[in-house]
Amino acid sequence: MDDLLADFVAETREMLEASESEIIAWEADPTDRARLDTIFRFVHTVKGNCGFFDFPRLAALSHAAEDALADCRSGRRDPDAALVTAVLAVIDRIVLMVNAIEAGEELGEEGDDDLIAALSEDAQPAEPAQSQPEATSPVHGPASALLDESDDSQFDPSEPKKTEAPITQRSIRLPVDLLDRVMSGVSDMVLARNDLAHRLRQAGTQPTIDGPFERLTTILADVRDAITRMRMQRIETLFSALPRLARDLSAELGKQVMIDLEGGDVELDREMIEMIRDPMTHIIRNAIDHGIEKPSERLANGKREIGMLSIAARQSGNTISIVVSDDGGGLDEARIADKAVATGLVAPSERAAMTREKILQLIFEPGFSTADKVSNVSGRGVGLDVVRENIEKVGGSIKVSSTLGVGTLFTLQIPLTLSIIAGLTVECSEQRFAIPQSYVEEIIHASSKALDFTRVGETALVTFRGVRVPCLMLTDVLTLADGKIAEGQHTMVMLRLASGDLFALAVDGIHSHGDLVVKPLSPAVMKSGLYAGSTLLDDGQPVLLLDVTNIASQYALVSDARGRVLNAAQDEAKEKAQDTCRAMLFSDLFGRRRAIRLELVQRIETALSSAIDLSGDAPRAVIDGVILPLIGLPDDPVTTEKVRLLRLTDGICEILYAVHAIDDAVLLTGDLKPAGDDPLVEAITLVEGETVALMDGHELFAQFGEAATQAAKPVCRLPDTDWARTILGPLVATAGYAIADGGEAQEDVAIWFDDEYEAAMALDMDFNTPVIRLRDAPDAPKNADTVYRYDREGLIDALRNARSVGGRG
Amino acid sequence: MEDLLVMAQIAGRRCAFSAHDVQSVIEIGAITPVPRAPDFIAGITAMRSQALTVIDCRCALGFDPAAWECDHRAIVVEVAGYSYALRIDSIEEITVAMGDTGTVPGGFGPEWSRVATGMIETRIGPALRIDLAALIAGPETLETAA
C-alpha cells in the first residue's frame, strides 16, 4: 500500500505541474473552454484516485470542484472570477493535503467547508460534497481495516511500526530517458562485444584473452537481461490495485462484486503500464457502476447475487490484449443509439444503417455518457472518450461488445512497448523502407487479376474487395527512379489509416517483417514529412520508417471523420464474404509470428526440454514414447524447462515444431502473398492487421517428414514372465508401444517365446495379430521367423514392421 | 584560450570545430539515402546502435560536393539532442586555439558568413570557427526563415 500511496502523491504532483500553466491561463480568461477541460480533468482524476484510498476530505474537495466545473462545462453556470478563485483555492488545498499525506502528517480539518461553500453559487449549494465524508466512512469500514497498517506508518511517524518498512522491496522512481540511455548503452556494448568477438576469431585462439572475454560475454548477457527487465514490468503491478478498487466501489454502491484476475505475469513496458493505468481504472469503475446490477436486481434476473468482473491479460506477439468482462446488465443498444442521435453524434438516417456493434462503439465518442445521474464513482462525459484517446495515443485500440442482460466485454489491445513496433520492410528502387504493421491491411501482388490496376488521369487505382482504392507509387512519393518493375506488376501494400481510409502503396517487393526498434530522426529529415523514424536492420543497415498517415494526407487521401463509421461497417460486411481457410497462429522460438494450416496440427504438446535429443544429425524429441523429428529450434540450446511443441501430421508422417507460444486459431481472410526467400514459408498473409508467415506444409514434410509412426500408442502383449516384464518391457516401451496389461480388448502385436508359440499353434490358437517370436539361441535355425531375445536391433525392427502391418492408422 | 579544436577542410577552406562539440570521428560506412530530403542531407548511417544523419558540409554551405575530395571519416557532433555525421574534404588534426575568435572586416563571403562565428588563429594557421546549428540547418533556412 505504501507504493500505491507514493504513486498517488507523485501522480497528483505530476498532473499539477502539467496543468499549472493552464490554471494560470484560465485565471486570465475564465471562459476558455480548453483550459476549463484540463482543470476539470485534474480534479476529476484526483477524485477518482481518492477512490483507492481513504481520503474523504480530498474526495469531498475534488468532488465539489468537479461539480462546479461540470456545471460550467454544461453551460449551466458561467465561470466568473469568484469561481476561479474558489477553484484555485481548492487546488491549493489539494496540494497541501497531498504534501501532508506524503509527510505522514494530518492536516488541520478547518477550512474545507468554507472552500466548498465558496464554490457554490447561491442557488446551488454543493450538497453531494457535504454529505460525502459521512457517506463514505461507514461503508469503508472493512476496506480501511486493510489500510490500517500503512495508515499508521504514513500518518503517525512516532509509531514504532515504521521500522517495518524495509521489509517491502525498496524502489526508486527514475526518469524514463535515463533508462533509455542505459538501454542503448547496453545495446552498444553488445555490438562492441560482437565486433570484438569477430576480431578475436580472426586472430585465432588466445587462451589468455579468451577466458576473460567469455566472462565478459556472460556478464553482458546478464546485464542485458536485467536492463530489459528494468523496462518491463509484470502487469500484476497494475492488477494488484484492482481488487481493492473493486471492493471499495462495490461497497460504496451497495453491490457485490467478485474480481477475477488472470495473466498477471504478462510483462509489458513500465511506461505502458503507467499509460493504461487510468483507462483501466476507468473501465473498471464503469463496469461496477453501470454494468453490474444491485444484488436484488441480479437475483430477480436469475443471476448469482455476486457480480463477476474478470480481467485477463494475454500476450500475443507484440500486443497485449486485456479483456475486462462483467456479467452485468450489458449495453442497451437502443438507448445508446437514441442518445447518440439526441446529442447529434449520428444522424437518424445513419443510425438505421449501423450494426449493433457499431452502435456500441459510440460509447467511446466524445461527449457521450449514458449515466442519467451523476455519481461519485463515474460518469459525466470525462469518460470513455478519454479512455479511448489515451489508449490510441500509445498505439492501442479499444473495443466493446455486449449482450443485453448478460454482460459487457471491453477488449484493449496495447503494444508491448512504445519504442518497438512490428513493421514490414519493403523494397523500392533497391532501397528499403519500413512500414508500421498496424497500418498494413493486406499485401497483394498487383499481377493478380482481382486487383485490376488502372490509371484514371494521373491517379492510379486498384480494386480491393470490390471497391476502387487509390494507389500511390512509392517511387513517386519518394521521387525515386522507377524500378525495373513494369507498371501493374508491383506488390501492393494495402494500408488502412486510423480514420478508416484505405489506400494502396505500390512497392517493388516485400523484404521482411519483424520487430523494429524505432529511433528518432533529426528535425531536418523529419521536415520532409515522409518519415516517422529510423530503425536498424539485423545487418546494421539503417532504414527509414515511413509516416503513413502523413503521406496519405499529403496526397489528400484522408477523409473527414464523418464517413468513417459507415465505411468501416461496409468493409466489415465484405470481409465476412471472403473465402477462408483456418490456421493456427503461433510465435516460434525466434519470436516470429507464424501460422500453419489448422488441418496439419494434430495436437499441441508440452515436453520437458530433456526430451529433446540433439545428439543426432537432426534434432528429435520423444513424445509418448515415439521419437519424432523436431524442427523450429534456435541454434543455441533451449534454456526453458518445458517446450511447447506443435505436433503436425500429414496423415502419414509426423513432425514436431517447437514454438514459443500458441496464439489462436484464426480464419485466414487475407490474400496469401507468396514469399520467396524462405522455402518453409508458403506465403505471407495478414491476421488482424499483422503480417504472419504461413508455413508451407508440403515443404515441411518433404524436408523433415519421416516414415510413419503412429500417434496413438499401439499395444504389445508380452509373455507372462519376469524376464519379459523387466527386460523386454522397457525396450518395447521405448519403441513406442504400450504394454498390454490384460485389460485391452485387442493388442496390436504380441511377443511370444518361440516354444510357447509353437505350442499354441499346435493347439490351433487363433492369432489375429502379428506375432514376434523370440528364440533363446543367438543363431537362427534356417527359415525361422524368429528373433534372438537379445537382438535389440532385430526386435526393434520387428516391432516397427509389426506396427506398419497390423497397427491402427 | 586552451580550447582544443578539431581542424577540417570544408570546400577547400580550413575550418575549426570545438573539440567539446565533437563526439567522435568515425569511419563512414554505408549511407542510406533519404529520398526527398534536402540535398545537403546525404542520408543516414549507423554508428553502433544509433542512426546518424549524414550532412554533407559542402552542400550545406551551398558548394558543389563533387568539386572536392571527400574524407572517408566523418565528424560526429550532437546538436539539440540529435547526432549528425559531418562529411568534409578531410580531417586535419587536433590543435589548440591561439587567441580568441575574432572577426575580419568585410566578412567571409556570403556562403561562409552564415555559418562562421569568426576567425580563429591556430598553430597551423587561421581557420573559421563553425556554428554547428547553422551548419546543420542547411542552406534553405535563410529563405524559409525570411
Coordinates of C-alpha atoms in Angstrom, one line a residue, chain A residues 14 172-184 227 230-233 269-275 417-419:
Chain A
E14 CA 3.0 15.5 -11.9
I172 CA 13.0 4.5 -6.7
R173 CA 11.4 6.5 -9.4
L174 CA 13.6 7.1 -12.4
P175 CA 13.1 9.2 -15.5
V176 CA 12.4 7.0 -18.5
D177 CA 15.1 8.6 -20.6
L178 CA 17.7 7.6 -18.2
L179 CA 16.5 4.1 -18.6
D180 CA 16.6 4.5 -22.3
R181 CA 20.2 5.8 -22.2
V182 CA 21.3 2.8 -20.1
M183 CA 19.5 0.5 -22.5
S184 CA 21.0 1.9 -25.6
I227 CA 18.1 -4.0 -18.3
M230 CA 14.1 -2.9 -15.9
R231 CA 11.8 -1.6 -18.5
M232 CA 9.4 -4.5 -18.4
Q233 CA 7.1 -4.9 -15.5
D269 CA 6.8 -1.8 -20.8
R270 CA 6.8 0.1 -17.5
E271 CA 5.8 3.2 -19.2
M272 CA 3.0 1.5 -21.0
I273 CA 1.6 0.3 -17.6
E274 CA 1.5 3.9 -16.5
M275 CA -0.3 4.9 -19.6
T417 CA 6.4 -1.2 -25.8
L418 CA 6.4 2.3 -27.1
S419 CA 9.7 2.1 -29.0

